Short mmCIF file of C-alpha atoms in Angstrom, two decimals:
data_model
loop_
_atom_site.label_atom_id
_atom_site.label_comp_id
_atom_site.label_asym_id
_atom_site.label_seq_id
_atom_site.Cartn_x
_atom_site.Cartn_y
_atom_site.Cartn_z
CA MET W 25 46.14 33.02 3.83
CA LYS W 26 47.40 31.92 0.75
CA PHE W 27 44.66 29.34 0.46
CA ARG W 28 41.77 31.99 0.57
CA GLY W 29 42.00 32.10 -3.34
CA PRO W 30 40.83 28.67 -4.00
CA LEU W 31 38.67 28.25 -1.10
CA LEU W 32 36.60 31.56 -2.60
CA GLY W 33 36.40 29.81 -6.02
CA LEU W 34 34.69 26.86 -4.33
CA VAL W 35 32.51 28.92 -2.92
CA PRO W 36 29.81 29.34 -6.36
CA LEU W 37 30.20 26.02 -6.77
CA VAL W 38 28.62 25.22 -3.21
CA LEU W 39 26.23 27.49 -3.85
CA LEU W 40 25.65 25.84 -7.07
CA ALA W 41 25.33 22.66 -5.55
CA GLY W 42 22.08 23.77 -3.65
CA CYS W 43 20.38 24.58 -6.76
CA LEU W 44 21.08 20.95 -8.03
CA GLY W 45 17.79 18.53 -8.48
CA VAL W 46 14.58 19.08 -6.70
CA SER W 47 12.75 18.75 -3.74
CA PRO W 48 10.62 15.63 -3.05
CA GLU W 49 7.58 17.71 -3.17
CA GLU W 50 8.47 18.97 -6.43
CA ALA W 51 9.41 15.53 -7.90
CA ARG W 52 6.11 14.26 -6.74
CA ARG W 53 4.16 17.65 -8.71
CA ARG W 54 6.33 16.50 -11.70
CA GLY W 55 5.58 12.86 -11.62
CA LEU W 56 1.72 13.62 -11.49
CA ASN W 57 -0.59 12.87 -14.67
CA VAL W 58 -1.89 16.47 -15.11
CA ARG W 59 -3.93 17.78 -17.90
CA GLY W 60 -3.02 21.24 -19.31
CA ASP W 61 -2.17 24.08 -17.36
CA ASP W 62 -2.52 23.33 -13.82
CA ASP W 63 -1.45 27.06 -12.18
CA ASP W 64 -4.34 28.94 -13.77
CA GLY W 65 -6.44 29.01 -10.82
CA ASP W 66 -9.28 27.68 -12.18
CA PRO W 67 -10.81 25.14 -9.70
CA THR W 68 -12.24 22.72 -12.42
CA HIS W 69 -8.44 21.52 -13.55
CA ASN W 70 -6.69 18.52 -13.17
CA PRO W 71 -9.74 16.24 -11.78
CA GLY W 72 -8.87 13.07 -10.48
CA THR W 73 -5.04 14.39 -9.17
CA PRO W 74 -3.76 14.21 -5.33
CA CYS W 75 -4.89 18.28 -4.50
CA LEU W 76 -2.76 18.62 -2.36
CA ALA W 77 0.91 17.88 -4.25
CA CYS W 78 0.57 21.42 -5.11
CA HIS W 79 -1.83 23.09 -2.51
CA ALA W 80 -0.70 21.90 0.53
CA ALA W 81 0.39 24.22 3.61
CA ASP W 82 4.00 23.20 3.55
CA TYR W 83 3.79 23.43 -0.21
CA ASN W 84 1.82 25.57 -2.61
CA PRO W 85 3.18 26.36 -6.04
CA GLY W 86 -0.50 26.44 -6.96
CA ASP W 87 -1.13 29.40 -4.66
CA ASP W 88 -4.43 27.87 -2.83
CA VAL W 89 -4.10 26.15 0.36
CA PHE W 90 -6.75 23.30 0.83
CA ALA W 91 -7.33 21.32 3.80
CA LEU W 92 -9.42 19.00 2.02
CA ALA W 93 -9.87 18.37 -1.53
CA GLY W 94 -10.56 15.85 -4.39
CA THR W 95 -12.91 14.44 -7.00
CA VAL W 96 -15.89 12.73 -6.78
CA TYR W 97 -17.25 10.16 -9.90
CA PHE W 98 -20.26 8.78 -10.84
CA HIS W 99 -18.71 5.34 -11.00
CA VAL W 100 -15.41 4.04 -9.57
CA GLU W 101 -13.89 3.02 -13.10
CA ASP W 102 -14.41 6.76 -14.65
CA PRO W 103 -12.07 8.18 -16.46
CA ASP W 104 -10.12 11.16 -14.83
CA SER W 105 -11.85 13.74 -17.19
CA ARG W 106 -15.54 12.91 -15.90
CA GLY W 107 -15.87 13.74 -12.81
CA LEU W 108 -19.49 14.13 -11.45
CA ALA W 109 -21.34 17.80 -10.78
CA GLY W 110 -23.49 19.08 -7.97
CA VAL W 111 -22.72 16.20 -5.44
CA ASP W 112 -22.53 17.14 -2.08
CA VAL W 113 -19.68 16.39 -0.26
CA TYR W 114 -19.94 16.58 3.88
CA ALA W 115 -17.57 16.04 6.56
CA ARG W 116 -17.00 15.98 10.16
CA ASP W 117 -13.97 16.90 12.10
CA ALA W 118 -13.01 14.98 15.64
CA ARG W 119 -14.37 18.05 17.25
CA GLY W 120 -17.68 17.38 15.47
CA ARG W 121 -17.58 20.44 13.03
CA GLU W 122 -19.20 19.75 10.02
CA MET W 123 -18.38 20.91 6.77
CA HIS W 124 -19.84 20.96 2.85
CA ALA W 125 -19.17 21.72 -0.65
CA ILE W 126 -20.73 20.94 -3.79
CA THR W 127 -18.67 19.86 -6.42
CA ASN W 128 -18.07 21.84 -9.98
CA ARG W 129 -18.65 20.71 -13.27
CA THR W 130 -15.26 18.25 -13.37
CA GLY W 131 -16.22 16.64 -10.04
CA ASN W 132 -14.09 18.95 -8.00
CA PHE W 133 -14.41 19.82 -4.64
CA MET W 134 -11.82 21.85 -2.20
CA PHE W 135 -12.24 23.23 1.27
CA ASP W 136 -9.62 26.08 2.37
CA VAL W 137 -9.00 27.51 5.69
CA GLU W 138 -9.18 31.11 7.11
CA GLY W 139 -9.00 30.56 10.87
CA GLY W 140 -7.11 28.75 13.79
CA PRO W 141 -7.79 25.27 15.04
CA ASP W 142 -10.73 26.81 17.48
CA GLY W 143 -12.79 28.34 14.89
CA VAL W 144 -15.88 27.20 13.93
CA GLY W 145 -18.37 27.55 10.92
CA PHE W 146 -18.11 27.59 6.86
CA ARG W 147 -19.11 29.57 4.03
CA GLU W 148 -19.90 27.73 0.36
CA ARG W 149 -18.35 29.48 -2.23
CA SER W 150 -18.69 29.19 -5.98
CA ASN W 151 -17.41 26.29 -8.47
CA GLY W 152 -16.68 23.95 -5.77
CA ARG W 153 -15.21 25.83 -2.99
CA THR W 154 -15.66 26.07 0.61
CA ARG W 155 -13.96 28.36 2.83
CA LEU W 156 -13.59 26.68 6.45
CA PHE W 157 -13.45 29.16 9.19
CA PHE W 158 -11.42 26.51 11.45
CA GLU W 159 -8.84 24.33 10.96
CA PRO W 160 -10.25 20.57 10.77
CA GLU W 161 -8.97 18.26 13.46
CA TYR W 162 -8.50 14.51 12.49
CA PRO W 163 -9.70 12.16 11.93
CA ILE W 164 -12.17 13.45 9.63
CA GLU W 165 -15.40 11.28 8.23
CA VAL W 166 -16.83 12.20 4.73
CA TRP W 167 -19.66 11.04 2.79
CA ILE W 168 -21.34 12.01 -0.37
CA ALA W 169 -24.89 12.40 -1.63
CA GLN W 170 -26.90 13.37 -4.92
CA GLY W 171 -30.36 12.51 -5.76
CA GLY W 172 -31.40 10.67 -3.05
CA THR W 173 -27.95 8.22 -3.16
CA GLU W 174 -25.22 8.23 -0.39
CA GLN W 175 -22.26 6.89 0.14
CA ARG W 176 -19.89 6.81 3.28
CA MET W 177 -16.45 6.81 3.74
CA ARG W 178 -16.10 3.11 5.86
CA THR W 179 -12.92 4.63 7.33
CA PRO W 180 -12.21 7.84 8.54
CA ILE W 181 -9.36 10.25 6.95
CA ARG W 182 -6.31 10.42 9.54
CA ARG W 183 -4.00 12.69 8.14
CA GLU W 184 -3.95 12.82 4.08
CA GLY W 185 -6.24 15.84 2.82
CA SER W 186 -5.72 15.13 -0.89
CA CYS W 187 -8.33 12.11 -1.46
CA ALA W 188 -6.49 11.04 -4.47
CA THR W 189 -3.77 9.90 -2.62
CA CYS W 190 -5.39 6.98 -1.69
CA HIS W 191 -8.35 7.07 -4.13
CA ASP W 192 -6.04 6.88 -7.25
CA ALA W 193 -7.67 6.12 -10.83
CA LEU W 194 -7.74 2.34 -10.87
CA PRO W 195 -8.49 -0.15 -7.83
CA SER W 196 -5.18 -1.85 -7.13
CA ALA W 197 -3.25 -3.35 -4.43
CA THR W 198 -2.77 0.29 -3.13
CA SER W 199 -5.62 1.90 -3.90
CA ILE W 200 -9.35 1.66 -3.28
CA GLY W 201 -10.23 3.12 -6.51
CA ARG W 202 -11.92 6.61 -7.36
CA VAL W 203 -14.27 8.27 -4.87
CA PHE W 204 -17.89 7.30 -6.61
CA LEU W 205 -21.32 7.88 -5.87
CA MET W 206 -22.67 4.68 -7.83
CA GLU W 207 -21.83 0.56 -7.16
CA THR W 208 -21.06 -0.21 -10.81
CA PRO W 209 -24.27 -2.28 -11.87
CA MET P 1 35.91 15.38 49.37
CA ARG P 2 37.69 13.14 47.34
CA TRP P 3 36.95 10.38 49.58
CA ALA P 4 32.92 11.39 48.97
CA TRP P 5 33.44 11.32 45.11
CA ILE P 6 35.08 7.78 45.35
CA VAL P 7 32.33 6.30 47.37
CA LEU P 8 29.80 7.86 45.07
CA LEU P 9 31.44 6.39 42.20
CA GLY P 10 30.74 2.72 43.36
CA PRO P 11 27.03 2.79 43.19
CA LEU P 12 27.45 5.14 39.59
CA ALA P 13 29.53 1.63 38.48
CA LEU P 14 27.21 -0.84 39.91
CA VAL P 15 24.09 0.79 37.81
CA GLY P 16 25.69 0.06 34.97
CA CYS P 17 25.67 -3.73 35.87
CA VAL P 18 22.16 -3.88 36.89
CA GLU P 19 20.16 -6.35 34.69
CA PRO P 20 17.73 -5.07 32.46
CA GLN P 21 14.30 -6.10 33.23
CA ALA P 22 13.69 -9.63 31.12
CA ALA P 23 12.18 -9.39 28.02
CA LEU P 24 8.96 -11.17 27.78
CA PRO P 25 8.90 -13.57 24.21
CA LEU P 26 5.04 -13.15 23.27
CA PRO P 27 3.04 -16.14 22.89
CA GLU P 28 2.06 -17.26 19.37
CA LEU P 29 -0.45 -14.76 18.23
CA ASP P 30 -3.96 -16.16 17.42
CA VAL P 31 -4.85 -15.52 13.69
CA PRO P 32 -8.54 -16.46 13.55
CA PHE P 33 -8.86 -14.52 16.82
CA TYR P 34 -7.52 -11.48 15.25
CA GLN P 35 -9.68 -11.88 12.11
CA GLN P 36 -12.86 -12.10 14.05
CA HIS P 37 -12.08 -9.54 17.05
CA VAL P 38 -9.19 -7.39 16.66
CA HIS P 39 -9.22 -7.21 12.80
CA PRO P 40 -12.55 -4.75 12.67
CA ILE P 41 -10.77 -2.52 15.10
CA ALA P 42 -7.29 -2.38 13.30
CA ARG P 43 -9.28 -1.64 10.06
CA TRP P 44 -11.03 1.52 11.71
CA SER P 45 -7.99 3.00 13.39
CA CYS P 46 -5.09 1.52 11.76
CA THR P 47 -4.95 0.37 8.26
CA ALA P 48 -5.79 3.34 6.36
CA LEU P 49 -3.63 3.78 2.86
CA GLU P 50 -2.44 7.00 4.60
CA CYS P 51 -1.47 5.56 7.63
CA HIS P 52 -0.27 1.26 8.46
CA GLY P 53 -1.61 0.30 5.20
CA VAL P 54 1.91 1.19 3.40
CA GLU P 55 4.40 -1.24 2.35
CA GLY P 56 7.42 -0.79 4.49
CA ARG P 57 6.06 1.16 7.64
CA PRO P 58 6.46 -0.10 11.04
CA LEU P 59 3.48 -2.16 11.66
CA ARG P 60 2.36 -2.79 7.80
CA LEU P 61 -0.94 -4.14 7.84
CA TYR P 62 -3.35 -5.38 5.18
CA SER P 63 -7.62 -4.81 5.25
CA GLU P 64 -10.29 -4.59 3.02
CA ASP P 65 -10.19 -0.53 2.35
CA GLY P 66 -6.44 -0.50 2.59
CA LEU P 67 -3.43 -2.27 1.41
CA ARG P 68 -4.16 -5.72 -0.41
CA ALA P 69 -1.27 -8.19 -0.71
CA SER P 70 -2.08 -8.41 -4.43
CA GLY P 71 -4.75 -6.40 -6.59
CA ASP P 72 -7.17 -8.97 -7.72
CA LEU P 73 -8.15 -9.18 -3.73
CA ARG P 74 -9.64 -5.56 -4.04
CA GLY P 75 -13.08 -5.94 -2.93
CA GLN P 76 -12.75 -9.27 -1.28
CA PRO P 77 -12.80 -9.86 2.52
CA LEU P 78 -9.64 -9.85 4.25
CA SER P 79 -7.75 -13.32 3.19
CA ASP P 80 -5.85 -15.80 5.53
CA PHE P 81 -2.56 -15.02 4.52
CA GLU P 82 -3.27 -11.11 4.69
CA ALA P 83 -4.89 -11.83 8.39
CA SER P 84 -1.56 -14.00 9.16
CA GLU P 85 0.71 -11.47 7.82
CA ASN P 86 -1.14 -8.84 10.01
CA ALA P 87 -0.50 -10.98 13.10
CA LEU P 88 3.05 -11.18 11.85
CA SER P 89 3.42 -7.26 11.58
CA PHE P 90 2.17 -7.08 15.15
CA GLU P 91 4.56 -9.60 16.42
CA GLY P 92 7.42 -8.16 14.20
CA VAL P 93 6.80 -4.59 15.70
CA ASP P 94 8.05 -5.62 18.72
CA PRO P 95 9.12 -9.40 19.28
CA VAL P 96 10.46 -9.14 22.41
CA PRO P 97 8.85 -6.53 24.72
CA ARG P 98 9.82 -5.98 28.18
CA SER P 99 6.29 -6.84 29.32
CA VAL P 100 2.99 -7.03 27.45
CA ASP P 101 1.74 -3.40 28.16
CA GLU P 102 5.12 -2.34 26.96
CA HIS P 103 4.48 -3.71 23.32
CA THR P 104 4.51 -0.60 20.77
CA ALA P 105 1.73 -1.95 19.44
CA LEU P 106 -0.35 -0.91 22.73
CA THR P 107 2.42 2.13 23.71
CA LYS P 108 2.07 4.03 20.48
CA PRO P 109 -1.81 4.61 20.12
CA LEU P 110 -1.94 5.23 23.68
CA SER P 111 -1.83 8.86 25.27
CA VAL P 112 1.40 10.30 26.32
CA ASP P 113 -0.20 11.16 29.38
CA ALA P 114 -1.29 7.84 30.02
CA GLY P 115 2.33 6.59 29.85
CA GLY P 116 2.09 6.00 25.65
CA LEU P 117 4.50 7.22 22.95
CA PHE P 118 4.38 9.98 20.31
CA HIS P 119 2.10 8.24 17.53
CA GLU P 120 2.40 10.66 13.94
CA GLY P 121 -1.50 9.23 14.09
CA ASP P 122 -2.58 10.96 17.42
CA ASP P 123 -3.71 9.41 20.22
CA LEU P 124 -6.06 6.57 19.81
CA TRP P 125 -6.87 6.11 23.37
CA LEU P 126 -6.64 8.07 26.20
CA ASP P 127 -6.25 5.25 28.95
CA ARG P 128 -5.59 1.59 29.29
CA ALA P 129 -9.22 0.90 29.72
CA ASP P 130 -10.06 1.56 26.70
CA PRO P 131 -12.00 -1.78 25.19
CA SER P 132 -9.98 -1.35 22.28
CA TYR P 133 -6.81 -1.42 24.36
CA VAL P 134 -8.16 -4.15 26.42
CA CYS P 135 -8.75 -6.43 23.33
CA LEU P 136 -5.42 -5.88 21.27
CA ARG P 137 -3.87 -6.36 24.82
CA GLY P 138 -5.54 -9.45 25.47
CA TRP P 139 -4.67 -11.02 21.77
CA LEU P 140 -1.23 -10.24 21.90
CA ALA P 141 -0.90 -11.31 25.51
CA GLY P 142 -2.98 -14.84 24.64
CA GLU P 143 -5.55 -13.77 27.09
CA LEU P 144 -8.59 -14.50 24.76
CA ASP P 145 -11.10 -14.08 27.13
CA VAL P 146 -11.58 -10.34 26.19
CA VAL P 147 -14.40 -10.84 23.33
CA ALA P 148 -16.78 -8.41 25.37
CA ALA P 149 -14.13 -5.65 25.23
CA CYS P 150 -13.54 -6.33 21.78
CA GLU P 151 -17.24 -6.35 21.12
CA GLN P 152 -17.91 -3.32 22.60
CA ALA P 153 -14.89 -1.51 20.88
CA GLU P 154 -16.26 -2.75 17.49
CA ARG P 155 -19.90 -1.18 18.44
CA ALA P 156 -17.98 2.00 19.32
CA ILE P 157 -16.30 2.14 16.02
CA GLU P 158 -19.62 2.00 13.97
CA PRO P 159 -19.72 4.87 11.80
CA PRO P 160 -22.52 7.08 12.68
CA PRO P 161 -25.76 7.64 10.48
#
């Protein structure tokens, strides 16, 4: 019983230890090269960054939760801030359910979900948003179109809801480059 | 009762002495066959940057739309080096399978209901008759008379218009 005092003194230290450091999700979010306020609910923020880093079902300091979201550019090498507005983004999930969104002024689009895995249909909203009434099932095929030009993703998305996770700024060994509409002349 | 237990213990102890099924070294994998017939299937099903196109992940695979061995290969066809490395990855993920049909590269994408293993990337094949399974199995087994299955699989993965 005479050890109770020191043990009680340790309890706050143990509790404090739980506050040290950050979760992997938080560390990833902090590592993103985000521009300006990223938590203001404006769907034009942070084009070119992996949206689900802050808007995933299991980690969402940005409040909104997306199933699939990204930024479309005119050319593959365009800078982060020059996304392309008014691009039709189409997707079809493993069950053949189609979805559509139109990019906003910074090229961003996002699909959020209201419903379970067996729902159907979607509703286009403003500013790049579309609400799905089902949880899309992978693999998901994606294609984009504008003004008679179409680009189709050569391989389906298997699990990653953020386009920018694989489509990072510059083509490299680990990135295929931006989601783009036109081949560079 | 004591004798009955002792009688039971004998066979149980012997079970521990049973030799496991002999392992089967794979034949040397044919890289040109991989490049021509297997890679188009792997490119569609396996090599995405969020799946096996990741350094350090089991069955790390290079591909045109996924991970490249170097940045300057982006936009280029799969190089001979990358094809060889992919073949080594297939070999390395299960270097001494108990049988070809138990090779991890075949059992992971195969539906659990069909005898496969859980796969983070979901079931790719519902059964062993899937042409992609037949193609990959033939290549792993060194039985390269599976070109028709490979071509059938490749036709099936053409993106719809």
